[in-house]
mmCIF file of C-alpha atoms in Angstrom:
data_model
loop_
_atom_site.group_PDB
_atom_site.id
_atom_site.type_symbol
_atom_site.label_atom_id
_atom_site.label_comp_id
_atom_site.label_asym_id
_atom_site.label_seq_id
_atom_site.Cartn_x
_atom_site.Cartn_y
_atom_site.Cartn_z
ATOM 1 C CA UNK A 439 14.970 15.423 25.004
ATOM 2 C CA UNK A 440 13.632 18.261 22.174
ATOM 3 C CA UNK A 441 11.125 20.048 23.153
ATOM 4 C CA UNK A 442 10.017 22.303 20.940
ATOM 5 C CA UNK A 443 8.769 26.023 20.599
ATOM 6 C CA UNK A 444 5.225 25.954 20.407
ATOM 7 C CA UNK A 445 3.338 29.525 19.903
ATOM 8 C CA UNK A 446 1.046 28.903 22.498
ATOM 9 C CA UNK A 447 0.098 25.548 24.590
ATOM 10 C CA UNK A 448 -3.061 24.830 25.497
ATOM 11 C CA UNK A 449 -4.299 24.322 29.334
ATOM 12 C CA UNK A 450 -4.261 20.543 29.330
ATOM 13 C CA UNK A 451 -3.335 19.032 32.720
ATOM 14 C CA UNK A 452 -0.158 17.021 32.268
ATOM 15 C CA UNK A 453 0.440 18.173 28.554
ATOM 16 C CA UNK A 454 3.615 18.284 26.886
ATOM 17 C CA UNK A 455 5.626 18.094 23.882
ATOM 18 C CA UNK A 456 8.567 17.014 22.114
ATOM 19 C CA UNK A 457 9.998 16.100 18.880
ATOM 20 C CA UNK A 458 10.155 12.134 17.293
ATOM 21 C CA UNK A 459 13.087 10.970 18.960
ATOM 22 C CA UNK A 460 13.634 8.077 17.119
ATOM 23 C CA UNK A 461 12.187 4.148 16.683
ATOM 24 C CA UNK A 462 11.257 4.054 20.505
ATOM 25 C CA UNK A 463 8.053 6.496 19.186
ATOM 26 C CA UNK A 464 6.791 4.249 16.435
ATOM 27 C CA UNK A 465 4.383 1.797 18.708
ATOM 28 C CA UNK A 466 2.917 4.658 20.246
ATOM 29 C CA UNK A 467 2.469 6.876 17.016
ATOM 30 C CA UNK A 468 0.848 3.806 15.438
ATOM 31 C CA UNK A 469 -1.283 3.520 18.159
ATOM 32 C CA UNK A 470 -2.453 6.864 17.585
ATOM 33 C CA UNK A 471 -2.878 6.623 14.299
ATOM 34 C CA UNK A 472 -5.211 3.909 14.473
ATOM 35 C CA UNK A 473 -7.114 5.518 16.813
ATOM 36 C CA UNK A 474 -7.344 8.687 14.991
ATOM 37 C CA UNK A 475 -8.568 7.085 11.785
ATOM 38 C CA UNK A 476 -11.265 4.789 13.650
ATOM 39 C CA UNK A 477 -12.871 8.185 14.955
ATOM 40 C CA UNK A 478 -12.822 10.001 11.864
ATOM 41 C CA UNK A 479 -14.569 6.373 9.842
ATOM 42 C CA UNK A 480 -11.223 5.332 7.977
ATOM 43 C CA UNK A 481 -10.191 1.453 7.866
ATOM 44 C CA UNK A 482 -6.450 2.028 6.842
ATOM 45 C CA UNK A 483 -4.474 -0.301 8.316
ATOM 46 C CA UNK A 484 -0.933 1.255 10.489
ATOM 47 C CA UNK A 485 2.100 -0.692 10.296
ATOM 48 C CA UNK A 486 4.641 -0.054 12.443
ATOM 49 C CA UNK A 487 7.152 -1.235 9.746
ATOM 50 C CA UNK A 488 5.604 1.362 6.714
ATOM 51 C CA UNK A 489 6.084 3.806 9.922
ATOM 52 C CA UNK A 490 9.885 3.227 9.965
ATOM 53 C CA UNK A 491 10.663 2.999 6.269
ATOM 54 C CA UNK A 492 8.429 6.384 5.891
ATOM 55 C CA UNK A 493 10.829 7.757 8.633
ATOM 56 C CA UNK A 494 13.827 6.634 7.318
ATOM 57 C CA UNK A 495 13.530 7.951 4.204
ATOM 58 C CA UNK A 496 12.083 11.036 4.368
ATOM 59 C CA UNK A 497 12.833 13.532 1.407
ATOM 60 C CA UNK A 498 12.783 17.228 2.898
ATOM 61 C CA UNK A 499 12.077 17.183 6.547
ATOM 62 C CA UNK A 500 13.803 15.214 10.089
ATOM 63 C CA UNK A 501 11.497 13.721 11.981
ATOM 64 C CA UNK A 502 13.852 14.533 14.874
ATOM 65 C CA UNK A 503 13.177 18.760 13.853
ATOM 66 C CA UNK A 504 10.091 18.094 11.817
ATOM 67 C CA UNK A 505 7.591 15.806 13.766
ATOM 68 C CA UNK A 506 5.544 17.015 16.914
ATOM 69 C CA UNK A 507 4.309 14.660 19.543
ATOM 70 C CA UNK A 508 2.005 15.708 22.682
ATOM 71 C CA UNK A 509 1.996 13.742 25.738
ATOM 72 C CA UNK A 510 -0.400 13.239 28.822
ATOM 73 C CA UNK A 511 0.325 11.434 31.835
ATOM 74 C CA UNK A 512 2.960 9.764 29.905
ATOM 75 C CA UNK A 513 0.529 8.751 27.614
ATOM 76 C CA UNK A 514 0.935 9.661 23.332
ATOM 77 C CA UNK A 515 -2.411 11.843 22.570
ATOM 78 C CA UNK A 516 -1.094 13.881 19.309
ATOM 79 C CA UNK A 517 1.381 14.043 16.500
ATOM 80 C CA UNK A 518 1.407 16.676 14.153
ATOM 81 C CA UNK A 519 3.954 16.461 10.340
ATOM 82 C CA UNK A 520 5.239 18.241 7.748
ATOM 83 C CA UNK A 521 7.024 18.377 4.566
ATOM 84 C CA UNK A 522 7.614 20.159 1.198
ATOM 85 C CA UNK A 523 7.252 18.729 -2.456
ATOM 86 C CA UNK A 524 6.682 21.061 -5.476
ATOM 87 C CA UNK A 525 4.131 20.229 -8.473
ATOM 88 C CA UNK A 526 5.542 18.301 -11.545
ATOM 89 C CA UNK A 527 5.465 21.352 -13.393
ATOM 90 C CA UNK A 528 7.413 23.570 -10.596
ATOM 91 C CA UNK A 529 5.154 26.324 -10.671
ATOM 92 C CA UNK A 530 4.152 25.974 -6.973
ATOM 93 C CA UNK A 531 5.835 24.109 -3.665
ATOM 94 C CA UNK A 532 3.651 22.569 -1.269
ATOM 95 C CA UNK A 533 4.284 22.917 2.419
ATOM 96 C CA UNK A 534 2.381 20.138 3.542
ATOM 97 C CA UNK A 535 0.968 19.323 7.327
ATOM 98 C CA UNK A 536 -0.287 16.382 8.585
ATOM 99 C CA UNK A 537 -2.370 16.260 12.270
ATOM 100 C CA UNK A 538 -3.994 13.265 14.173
ATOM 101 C CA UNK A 539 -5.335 13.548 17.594
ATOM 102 C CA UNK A 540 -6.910 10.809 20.048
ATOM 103 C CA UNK A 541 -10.303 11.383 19.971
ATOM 104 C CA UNK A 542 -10.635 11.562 24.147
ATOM 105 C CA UNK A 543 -8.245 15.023 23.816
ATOM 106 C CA UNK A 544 -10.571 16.537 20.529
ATOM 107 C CA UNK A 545 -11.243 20.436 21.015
ATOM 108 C CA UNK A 546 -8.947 21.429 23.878
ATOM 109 C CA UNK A 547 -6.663 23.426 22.376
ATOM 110 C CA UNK A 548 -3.905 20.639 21.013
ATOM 111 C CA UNK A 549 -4.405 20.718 17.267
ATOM 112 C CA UNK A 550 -4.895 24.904 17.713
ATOM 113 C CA UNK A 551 -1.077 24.734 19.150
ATOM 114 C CA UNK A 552 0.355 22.234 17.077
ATOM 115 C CA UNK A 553 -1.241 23.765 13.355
ATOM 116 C CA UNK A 554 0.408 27.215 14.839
ATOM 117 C CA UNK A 555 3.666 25.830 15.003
ATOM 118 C CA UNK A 556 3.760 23.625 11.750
ATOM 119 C CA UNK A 557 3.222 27.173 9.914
ATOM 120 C CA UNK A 558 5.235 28.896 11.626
ATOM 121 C CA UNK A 559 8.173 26.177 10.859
ATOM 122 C CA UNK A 560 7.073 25.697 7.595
ATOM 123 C CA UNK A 561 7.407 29.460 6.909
ATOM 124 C CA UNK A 562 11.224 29.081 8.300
ATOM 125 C CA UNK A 563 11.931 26.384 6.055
ATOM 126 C CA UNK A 564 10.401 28.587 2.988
ATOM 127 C CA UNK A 565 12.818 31.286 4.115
ATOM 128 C CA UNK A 566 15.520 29.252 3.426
ATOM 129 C CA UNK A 567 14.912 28.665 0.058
ATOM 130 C CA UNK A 568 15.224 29.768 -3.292
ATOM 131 C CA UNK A 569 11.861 29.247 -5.397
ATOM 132 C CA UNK A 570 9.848 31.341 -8.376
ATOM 133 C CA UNK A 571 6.739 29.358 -7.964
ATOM 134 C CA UNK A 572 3.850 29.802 -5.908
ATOM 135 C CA UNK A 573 4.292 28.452 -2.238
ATOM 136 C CA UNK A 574 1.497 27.245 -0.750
ATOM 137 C CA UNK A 575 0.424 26.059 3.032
ATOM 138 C CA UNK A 576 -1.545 22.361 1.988
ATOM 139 C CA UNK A 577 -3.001 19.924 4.035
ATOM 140 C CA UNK A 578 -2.973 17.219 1.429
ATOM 141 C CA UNK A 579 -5.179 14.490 2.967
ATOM 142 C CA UNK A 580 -8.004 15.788 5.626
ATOM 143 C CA UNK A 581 -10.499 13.378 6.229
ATOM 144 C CA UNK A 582 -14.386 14.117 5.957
ATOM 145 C CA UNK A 583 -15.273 12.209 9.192
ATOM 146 C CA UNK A 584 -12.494 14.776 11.286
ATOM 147 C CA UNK A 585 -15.150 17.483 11.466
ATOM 148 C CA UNK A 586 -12.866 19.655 14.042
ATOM 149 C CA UNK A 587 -10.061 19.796 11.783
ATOM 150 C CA UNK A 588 -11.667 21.197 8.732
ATOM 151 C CA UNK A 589 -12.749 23.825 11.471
ATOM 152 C CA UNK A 590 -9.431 24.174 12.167
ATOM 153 C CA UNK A 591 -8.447 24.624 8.777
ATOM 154 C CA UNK A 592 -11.029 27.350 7.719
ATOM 155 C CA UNK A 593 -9.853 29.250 10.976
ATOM 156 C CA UNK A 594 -6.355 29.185 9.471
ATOM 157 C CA UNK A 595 -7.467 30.706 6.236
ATOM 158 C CA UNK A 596 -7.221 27.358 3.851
ATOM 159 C CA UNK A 597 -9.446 26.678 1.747
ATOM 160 C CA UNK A 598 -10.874 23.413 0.364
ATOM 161 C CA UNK A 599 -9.649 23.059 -3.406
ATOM 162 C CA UNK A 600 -9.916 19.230 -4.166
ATOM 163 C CA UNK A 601 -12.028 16.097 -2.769
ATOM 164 C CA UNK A 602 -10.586 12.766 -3.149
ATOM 165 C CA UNK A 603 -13.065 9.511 -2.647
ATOM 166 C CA UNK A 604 -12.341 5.998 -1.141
ATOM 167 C CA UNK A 605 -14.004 3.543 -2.939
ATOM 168 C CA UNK A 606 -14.930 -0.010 -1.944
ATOM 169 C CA UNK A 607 -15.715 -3.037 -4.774
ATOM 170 C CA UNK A 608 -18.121 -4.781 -1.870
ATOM 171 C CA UNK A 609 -17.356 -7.836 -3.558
ATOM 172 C CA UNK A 610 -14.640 -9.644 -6.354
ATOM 173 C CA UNK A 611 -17.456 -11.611 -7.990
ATOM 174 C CA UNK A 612 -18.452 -10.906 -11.796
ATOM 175 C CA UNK A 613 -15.295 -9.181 -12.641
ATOM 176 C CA UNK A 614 -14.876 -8.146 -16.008
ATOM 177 C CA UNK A 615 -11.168 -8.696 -17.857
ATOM 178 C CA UNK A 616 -11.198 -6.594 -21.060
ATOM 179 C CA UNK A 617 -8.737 -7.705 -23.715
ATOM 180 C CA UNK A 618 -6.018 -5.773 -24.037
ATOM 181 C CA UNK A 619 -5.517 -3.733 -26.925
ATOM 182 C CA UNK A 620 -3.243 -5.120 -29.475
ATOM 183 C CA UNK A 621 0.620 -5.189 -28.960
ATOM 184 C CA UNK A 622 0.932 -5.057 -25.153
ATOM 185 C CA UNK A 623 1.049 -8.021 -22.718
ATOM 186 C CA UNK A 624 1.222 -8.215 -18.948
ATOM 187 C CA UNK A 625 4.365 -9.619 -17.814
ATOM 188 C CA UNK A 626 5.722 -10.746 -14.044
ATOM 189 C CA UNK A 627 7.827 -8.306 -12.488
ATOM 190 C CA UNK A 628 10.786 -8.635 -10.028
ATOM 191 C CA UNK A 629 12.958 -6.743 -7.872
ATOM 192 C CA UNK A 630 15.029 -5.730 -11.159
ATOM 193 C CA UNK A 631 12.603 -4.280 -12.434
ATOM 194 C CA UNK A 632 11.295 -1.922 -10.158
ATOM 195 C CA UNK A 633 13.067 1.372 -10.900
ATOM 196 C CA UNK A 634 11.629 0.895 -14.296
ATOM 197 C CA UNK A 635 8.177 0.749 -12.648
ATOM 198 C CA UNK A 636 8.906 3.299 -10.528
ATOM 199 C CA UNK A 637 9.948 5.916 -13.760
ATOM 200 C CA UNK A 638 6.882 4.696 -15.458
ATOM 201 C CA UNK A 639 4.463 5.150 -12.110
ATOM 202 C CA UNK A 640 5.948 9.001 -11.599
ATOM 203 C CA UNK A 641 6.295 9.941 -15.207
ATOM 204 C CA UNK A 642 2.429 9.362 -15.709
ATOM 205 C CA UNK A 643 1.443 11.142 -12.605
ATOM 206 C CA UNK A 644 3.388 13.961 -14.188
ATOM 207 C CA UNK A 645 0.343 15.643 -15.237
ATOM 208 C CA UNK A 646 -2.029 15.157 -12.752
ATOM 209 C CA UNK A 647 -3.169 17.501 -9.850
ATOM 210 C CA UNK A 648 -0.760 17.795 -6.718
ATOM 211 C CA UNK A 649 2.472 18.273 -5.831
ATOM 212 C CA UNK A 650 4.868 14.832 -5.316
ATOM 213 C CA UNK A 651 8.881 14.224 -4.975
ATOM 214 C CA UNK A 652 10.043 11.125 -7.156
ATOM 215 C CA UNK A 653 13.354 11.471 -6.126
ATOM 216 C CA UNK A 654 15.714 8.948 -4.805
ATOM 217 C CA UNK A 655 14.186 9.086 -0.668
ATOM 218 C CA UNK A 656 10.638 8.662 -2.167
ATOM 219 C CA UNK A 657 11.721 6.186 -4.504
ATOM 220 C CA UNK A 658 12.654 3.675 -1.385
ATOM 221 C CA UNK A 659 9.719 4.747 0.456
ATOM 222 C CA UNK A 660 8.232 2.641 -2.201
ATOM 223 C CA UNK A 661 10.314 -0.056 -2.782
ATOM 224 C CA UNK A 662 11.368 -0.570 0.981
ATOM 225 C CA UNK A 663 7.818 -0.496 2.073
ATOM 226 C CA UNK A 664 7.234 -4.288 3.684
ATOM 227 C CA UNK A 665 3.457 -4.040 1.786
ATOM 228 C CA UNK A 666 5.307 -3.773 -1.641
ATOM 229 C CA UNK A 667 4.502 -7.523 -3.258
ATOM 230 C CA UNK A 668 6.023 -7.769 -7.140
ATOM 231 C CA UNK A 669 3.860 -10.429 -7.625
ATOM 232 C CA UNK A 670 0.659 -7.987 -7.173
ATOM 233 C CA UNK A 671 2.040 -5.510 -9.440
ATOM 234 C CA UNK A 672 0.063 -5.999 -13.134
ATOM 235 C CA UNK A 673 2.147 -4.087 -15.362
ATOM 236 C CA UNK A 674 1.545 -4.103 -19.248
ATOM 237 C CA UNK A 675 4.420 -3.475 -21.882
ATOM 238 C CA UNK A 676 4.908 -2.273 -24.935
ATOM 239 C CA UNK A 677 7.941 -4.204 -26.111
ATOM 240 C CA UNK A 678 10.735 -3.096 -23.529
ATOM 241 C CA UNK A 679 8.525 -0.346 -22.274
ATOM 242 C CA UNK A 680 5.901 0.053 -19.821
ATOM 243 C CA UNK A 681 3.300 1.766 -21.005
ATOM 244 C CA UNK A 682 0.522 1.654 -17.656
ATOM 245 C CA UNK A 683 0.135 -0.262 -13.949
ATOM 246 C CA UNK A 684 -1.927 -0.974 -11.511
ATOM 247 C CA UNK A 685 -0.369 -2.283 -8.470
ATOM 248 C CA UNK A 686 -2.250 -4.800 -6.236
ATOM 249 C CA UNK A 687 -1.827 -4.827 -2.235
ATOM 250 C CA UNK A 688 -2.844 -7.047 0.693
ATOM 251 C CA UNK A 689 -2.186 -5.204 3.836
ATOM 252 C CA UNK A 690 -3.168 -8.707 6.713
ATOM 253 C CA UNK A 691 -3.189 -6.330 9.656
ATOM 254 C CA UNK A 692 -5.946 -4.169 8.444
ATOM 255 C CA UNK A 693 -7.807 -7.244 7.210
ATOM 256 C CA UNK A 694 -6.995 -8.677 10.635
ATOM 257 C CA UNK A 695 -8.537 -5.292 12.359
ATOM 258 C CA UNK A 696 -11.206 -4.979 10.399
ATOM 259 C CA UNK A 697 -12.526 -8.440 10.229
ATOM 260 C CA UNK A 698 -12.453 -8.736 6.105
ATOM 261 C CA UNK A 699 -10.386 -10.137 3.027
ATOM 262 C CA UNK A 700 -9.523 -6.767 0.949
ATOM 263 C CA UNK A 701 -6.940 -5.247 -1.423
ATOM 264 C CA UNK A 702 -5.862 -2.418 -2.528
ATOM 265 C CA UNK A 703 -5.588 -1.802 -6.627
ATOM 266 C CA UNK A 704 -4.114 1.555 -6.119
ATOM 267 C CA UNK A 705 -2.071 3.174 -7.563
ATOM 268 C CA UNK A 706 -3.384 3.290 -11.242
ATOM 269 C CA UNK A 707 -1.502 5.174 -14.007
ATOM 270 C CA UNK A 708 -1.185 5.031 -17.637
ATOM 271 C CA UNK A 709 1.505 6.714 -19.373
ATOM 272 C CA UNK A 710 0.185 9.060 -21.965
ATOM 273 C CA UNK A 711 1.178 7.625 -24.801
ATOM 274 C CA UNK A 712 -1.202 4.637 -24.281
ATOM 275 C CA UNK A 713 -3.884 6.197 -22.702
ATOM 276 C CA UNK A 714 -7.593 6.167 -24.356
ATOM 277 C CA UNK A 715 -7.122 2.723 -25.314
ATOM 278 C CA UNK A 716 -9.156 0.670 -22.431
ATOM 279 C CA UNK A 717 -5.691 -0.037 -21.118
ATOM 280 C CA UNK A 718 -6.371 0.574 -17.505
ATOM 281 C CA UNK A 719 -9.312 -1.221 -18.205
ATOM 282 C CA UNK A 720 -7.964 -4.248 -19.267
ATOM 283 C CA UNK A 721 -5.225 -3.961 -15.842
ATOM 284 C CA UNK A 722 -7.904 -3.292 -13.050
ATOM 285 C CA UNK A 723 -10.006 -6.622 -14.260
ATOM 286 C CA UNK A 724 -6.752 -8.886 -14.191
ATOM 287 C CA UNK A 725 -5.639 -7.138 -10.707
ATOM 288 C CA UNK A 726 -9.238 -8.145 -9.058
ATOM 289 C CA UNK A 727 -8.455 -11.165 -10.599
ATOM 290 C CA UNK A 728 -4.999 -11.828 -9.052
ATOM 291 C CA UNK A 729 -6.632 -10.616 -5.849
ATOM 292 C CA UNK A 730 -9.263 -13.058 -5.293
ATOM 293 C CA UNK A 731 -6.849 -15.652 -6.321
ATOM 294 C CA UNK A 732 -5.043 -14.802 -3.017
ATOM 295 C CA UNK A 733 -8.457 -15.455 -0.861
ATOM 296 C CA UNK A 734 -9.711 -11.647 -1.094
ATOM 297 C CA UNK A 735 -13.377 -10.831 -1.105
ATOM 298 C CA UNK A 736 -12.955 -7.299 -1.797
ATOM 299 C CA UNK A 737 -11.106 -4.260 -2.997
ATOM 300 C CA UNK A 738 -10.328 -0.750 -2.153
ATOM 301 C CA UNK A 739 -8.773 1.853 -4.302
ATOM 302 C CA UNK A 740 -8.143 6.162 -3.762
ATOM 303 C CA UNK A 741 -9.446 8.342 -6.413
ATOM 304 C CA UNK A 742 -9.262 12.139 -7.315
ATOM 305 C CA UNK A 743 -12.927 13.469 -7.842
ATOM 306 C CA UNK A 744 -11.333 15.550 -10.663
ATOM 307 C CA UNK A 745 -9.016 13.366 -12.550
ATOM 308 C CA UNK A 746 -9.003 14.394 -15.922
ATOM 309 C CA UNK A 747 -8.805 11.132 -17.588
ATOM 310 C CA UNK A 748 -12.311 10.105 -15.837
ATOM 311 C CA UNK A 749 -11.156 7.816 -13.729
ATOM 312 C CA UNK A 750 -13.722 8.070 -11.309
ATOM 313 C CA UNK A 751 -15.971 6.890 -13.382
ATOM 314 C CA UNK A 752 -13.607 4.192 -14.794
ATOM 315 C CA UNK A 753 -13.639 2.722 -11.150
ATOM 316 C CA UNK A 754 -18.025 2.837 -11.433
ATOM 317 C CA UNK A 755 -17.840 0.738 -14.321
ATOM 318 C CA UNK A 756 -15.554 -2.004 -12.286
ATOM 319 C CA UNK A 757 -17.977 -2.091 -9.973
ATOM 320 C CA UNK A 758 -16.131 0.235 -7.315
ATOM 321 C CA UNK A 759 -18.452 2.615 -4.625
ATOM 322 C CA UNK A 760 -17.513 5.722 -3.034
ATOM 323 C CA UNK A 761 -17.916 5.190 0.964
ATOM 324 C CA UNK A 762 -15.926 7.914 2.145
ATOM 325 C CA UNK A 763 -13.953 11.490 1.040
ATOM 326 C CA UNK A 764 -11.318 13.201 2.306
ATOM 327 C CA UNK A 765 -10.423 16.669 1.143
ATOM 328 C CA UNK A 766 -7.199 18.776 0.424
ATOM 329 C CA UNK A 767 -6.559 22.422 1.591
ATOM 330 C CA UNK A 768 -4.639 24.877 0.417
ATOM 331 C CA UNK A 769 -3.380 28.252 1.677
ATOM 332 C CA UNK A 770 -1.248 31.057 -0.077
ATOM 333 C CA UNK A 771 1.985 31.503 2.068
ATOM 334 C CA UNK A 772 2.550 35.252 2.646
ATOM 335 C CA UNK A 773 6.205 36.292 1.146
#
């Protein structure tokens, strides 16, 4: 069994730690998980399936070197993450962490020990590596409702540089389906297709805020994921090309959990080309659409407070409400 070098470890009766050691971990992490998101307010459904295929595929980091899990009385109480991407422009890598904790084990110590050690192996991995750009120590998705966290996060010098909004369409009644503009049509998709959706999907997040990897790992993340559905994906073309997407999802085990009938129409991208033409538009209406045809009642989507192409208020206009944040952190890592 790995256990790894922690900095310091907390006073916990019966704690300990260890690396992932392989599938055996998944019921417990998704256990976790789901209790970590109930206390900090978020409805995300965990699948134990996305869990392995996220695993499996991982682009820069081993779950086996990478991934942190603390134990009580047998018991899994915390995981802690990380990983590297850089920003579509490669002017700056992100060193990325990821933390849940149970809520019964909040503010002893645990996250304190485990944020310690994520820096001080993402600092290792930076040493190893060849890069001009900035580097920076992120925590890409902290939720709002995780109040000890952002603590934690101010006490390791990051800083808050983005907010990011979940937004809820209560209901998929009076949906509005713009035409779309002249020359494009929606077409089905099929497994063939999918790289193409894929190059089109990362090509127009090129220029948005973030660092991502759309290499071949994260490319079957995507298409290996058991929530991928073709027949959700509402993808308009220009001739041969695809010019914009949004990609429907039903995820039954968080519908199950949470005791309603939603969807996700997320992600949404345009490729630049095509963009200030009421494209998107035109694809969110028919993607409702498609979604209350399969017994839905409402939607969900993930936006970026600052997109530059407006979207948040793209999303107002379809009827979609902001119901909770989450923010992302950033830190300079010291040469």
């Amino acid at each position: 069994m790995s256990r790894p070098m922690l900095p310091q470890i907390p006073s916990v009766p019966g704690l300990s730690f260890r690396t992932y050691q392989g599938e055996e971990d998944i019921p417990a992490i998704a256990e976790l998980l789901r209790a970590s998101y109930a206390a900090s307010g978020d409805t995300t459904g965990v699948s134990e399936d996305e869990l392995h295929n996220e695993f499996r595929h991982s682009p820069h980091a081993d779950p086996r070197e990478d991934m942190i899990l603390g134990f009580i009385g047998g018991g899994l109480v915390a995981r802690s993450w990380i990983d590297w991407a850089d920003t579509p422009d490669d002017s700056a890598r992100y060193y990325q962490s990821w933390g849940d904790i149970h809520p019964d084990y909040r503010r002893r110590g645990i996250g304190t020990a485990m944020w310690q050690r994520n820096i001080e192996r993402l600092r290792q991995i930076a040493g190893g590596q060849t890069f001009a750009g900035e580097r920076l120590l992120t925590v890409p998705w902290l939720r709002e409702g995780d109040v000890g966290a952002a603590v934690l996060a101010e006490r390791f010098g990051y800083r808050r540089v983005r907010i990011y909004h979940h937004m809820t369409r209560p209901t998929l009644d009076d949906i509005e389906v713009p035409p779309l503009p002249d020359g494009l049509e929606v077409r089905p998709v099929d497994a063939a297709l999918l790289p193409a959706v894929w190059a089109a999907m990362t090509e127009a997040f090129r220029d948005h805020f973030g660092a991502f990897d759309a290499g071949p790992e994260s490319y079957r993340i995507w298409a290996e994921s058991p929530m991928l559905d073709p027949a959700l994906l509402v993808i308009a073309f220009d001739g041969d090309e695809i010019a914009a997407g949004v990609h429907g999802e039903i995820d039954p085990a968080e519908n199950a959990a949470q005791g309603y009938r939603r969807g996700w129409t997320d992600p949404i991208y345009t490729r630049r080309r095509w963009r200030r033409r009421g494209l998107a538009s035109a694809l969110i209406g028919r993607a409702l659409v498609l979604l209350r045809e399969r017994g839905m009642t409402s939607a969900q989507l993930d936006v970026d407070t600052e997109n530059a192409n407006r979207a948040l208020s793209l999303y107002e206009r379809h009827g979609f409400v902001s119901d909770r944040s989450a923010g992302e952190w950033h830190r300079r890592m010291e040469r």
